[in-house]
Coordinates of C-alpha atoms in Angstrom, one line a residue:
M7 CA 95.2 102.1 123.7
R8 CA 96.4 104.3 126.7
N9 CA 94.2 107.3 127.2
D10 CA 97.1 109.4 128.6
L11 CA 98.8 109.4 125.1
F12 CA 96.1 111.3 123.4
L13 CA 94.8 114.9 123.6
N14 CA 91.1 114.1 123.4
E15 CA 89.5 111.0 124.6
G16 CA 86.4 111.4 122.4
I17 CA 88.5 111.6 119.3
Q18 CA 90.5 108.6 120.5
Q19 CA 87.3 106.6 121.1
A20 CA 86.0 107.5 117.7
C21 CA 89.3 106.3 116.0
I22 CA 89.0 103.1 117.9
N23 CA 85.5 102.5 116.8
S24 CA 86.4 103.4 113.2
I25 CA 89.4 101.0 113.2
A26 CA 87.1 98.3 114.6
S27 CA 84.5 99.0 111.8
E28 CA 87.2 99.0 109.1
V29 CA 88.9 95.7 110.4
N30 CA 85.5 93.9 110.6
R31 CA 84.4 95.2 107.2
S32 CA 87.8 94.1 105.6
K33 CA 87.7 91.1 103.2
E34 CA 91.6 91.0 103.1
E35 CA 92.8 87.3 103.4
F36 CA 95.3 88.3 106.2
I37 CA 92.4 89.8 108.2
S38 CA 90.2 86.7 107.7
E39 CA 93.2 84.4 108.5
Y40 CA 93.7 86.3 111.7
R41 CA 89.8 85.9 112.7
R42 CA 89.9 82.2 111.9
N43 CA 93.0 81.5 114.2
Y44 CA 92.8 84.0 117.0
T45 CA 90.2 85.5 119.2
S46 CA 92.5 87.6 121.3
P47 CA 93.6 90.3 121.1
E48 CA 90.7 91.9 119.3
F49 CA 92.8 93.5 116.6
P50 CA 95.4 91.8 114.4
P51 CA 99.0 93.0 114.8
A52 CA 99.3 96.8 114.0
W53 CA 101.1 96.1 110.6
K54 CA 97.9 94.2 109.5
T55 CA 95.4 96.3 111.0
L56 CA 96.8 99.6 109.6
E57 CA 96.7 98.1 106.1
V58 CA 92.9 98.2 106.1
V59 CA 92.4 101.5 108.2
S60 CA 91.5 104.6 106.1
F61 CA 94.0 107.5 105.8
G62 CA 91.3 109.6 107.5
T63 CA 91.3 107.5 110.5
L64 CA 95.0 107.4 110.8
S65 CA 95.3 111.2 110.4
K66 CA 92.8 111.7 113.1
L67 CA 94.6 109.3 115.4
F68 CA 98.0 111.0 114.5
C69 CA 96.8 114.4 115.0
N70 CA 95.4 113.4 118.6
F71 CA 98.8 112.4 119.9
K72 CA 99.8 114.5 122.8
D73 CA 103.5 114.4 122.4
V74 CA 104.8 116.5 119.6
K75 CA 108.1 114.7 119.5
V76 CA 106.3 111.5 118.7
K77 CA 104.4 113.2 116.0
K78 CA 107.7 114.6 114.6
Q79 CA 109.4 111.2 114.7
V80 CA 106.4 109.4 113.2
A81 CA 106.3 112.0 110.4
R82 CA 110.1 111.7 109.7
D83 CA 109.8 107.8 109.7
L84 CA 106.9 107.9 107.3
E85 CA 108.2 110.6 104.9
Q86 CA 109.6 108.2 102.3
T87 CA 106.4 106.0 102.3
L88 CA 104.0 108.9 102.2
S89 CA 106.0 110.6 99.5
Y90 CA 106.0 107.3 97.4
H91 CA 102.1 107.3 97.7
A92 CA 101.7 110.9 97.2
N93 CA 101.8 110.4 93.4
Y94 CA 99.3 107.8 93.6
A95 CA 96.9 110.1 95.8
T96 CA 97.5 112.9 93.4
E97 CA 96.5 110.7 90.5
I98 CA 93.3 109.6 92.2
A99 CA 92.4 113.2 93.2
G100 CA 93.0 114.2 89.7
V101 CA 90.8 111.4 88.3
M102 CA 88.1 112.4 90.8
G103 CA 88.5 116.1 89.7
D104 CA 89.5 117.2 93.2
N105 CA 93.2 118.0 92.9
K106 CA 93.0 121.1 95.3
Q107 CA 94.2 119.1 98.1
F108 CA 97.6 117.9 96.5
S109 CA 99.8 119.3 93.8
S110 CA 102.9 117.7 92.2
Q111 CA 105.0 119.9 94.7
Q112 CA 103.3 118.6 97.9
T113 CA 103.4 115.2 99.6
V114 CA 100.8 113.8 101.8
S115 CA 103.2 114.2 104.7
S116 CA 103.7 117.9 104.1
V117 CA 100.0 118.4 103.9
M118 CA 99.7 116.4 107.2
L119 CA 102.6 118.4 108.8
S120 CA 101.2 121.7 107.9
R121 CA 97.9 120.8 109.4
I122 CA 99.6 119.9 112.7
Y123 CA 102.2 122.7 112.9
G124 CA 100.9 125.2 110.4
A125 CA 102.4 126.0 106.8
K126 CA 105.3 128.1 108.2
H127 CA 106.8 125.0 109.9
R128 CA 106.5 122.7 107.0
A129 CA 109.9 123.5 105.6
Q130 CA 111.6 122.3 108.9
F131 CA 110.7 118.7 108.0

């Protein structure tokens, strides 16, 4: 990854290390298939890699982007997908007894955007 695209090189490196760990730990068949058939590049294509990366790692990577326009575009593009999965996350949080993070009125993307731009900007998205 290009260092000039990120705010903090230390966070970027920590994210890369987490991604490598999560990919190496994965037992998903599409990751195993990649390892069997390819030695380079280190990681499978992004669409495969991101399937096994935790939301926490993705969130840290996203928040570390320098370009706010890129953050906004990514957030807009992911709004539907994140909204779809918000119900699932809410159910999991409820089962775990920690539904303080999400309510039925919030989506994962609105929480993520509020962390980036502050609660007052959330309505713009």
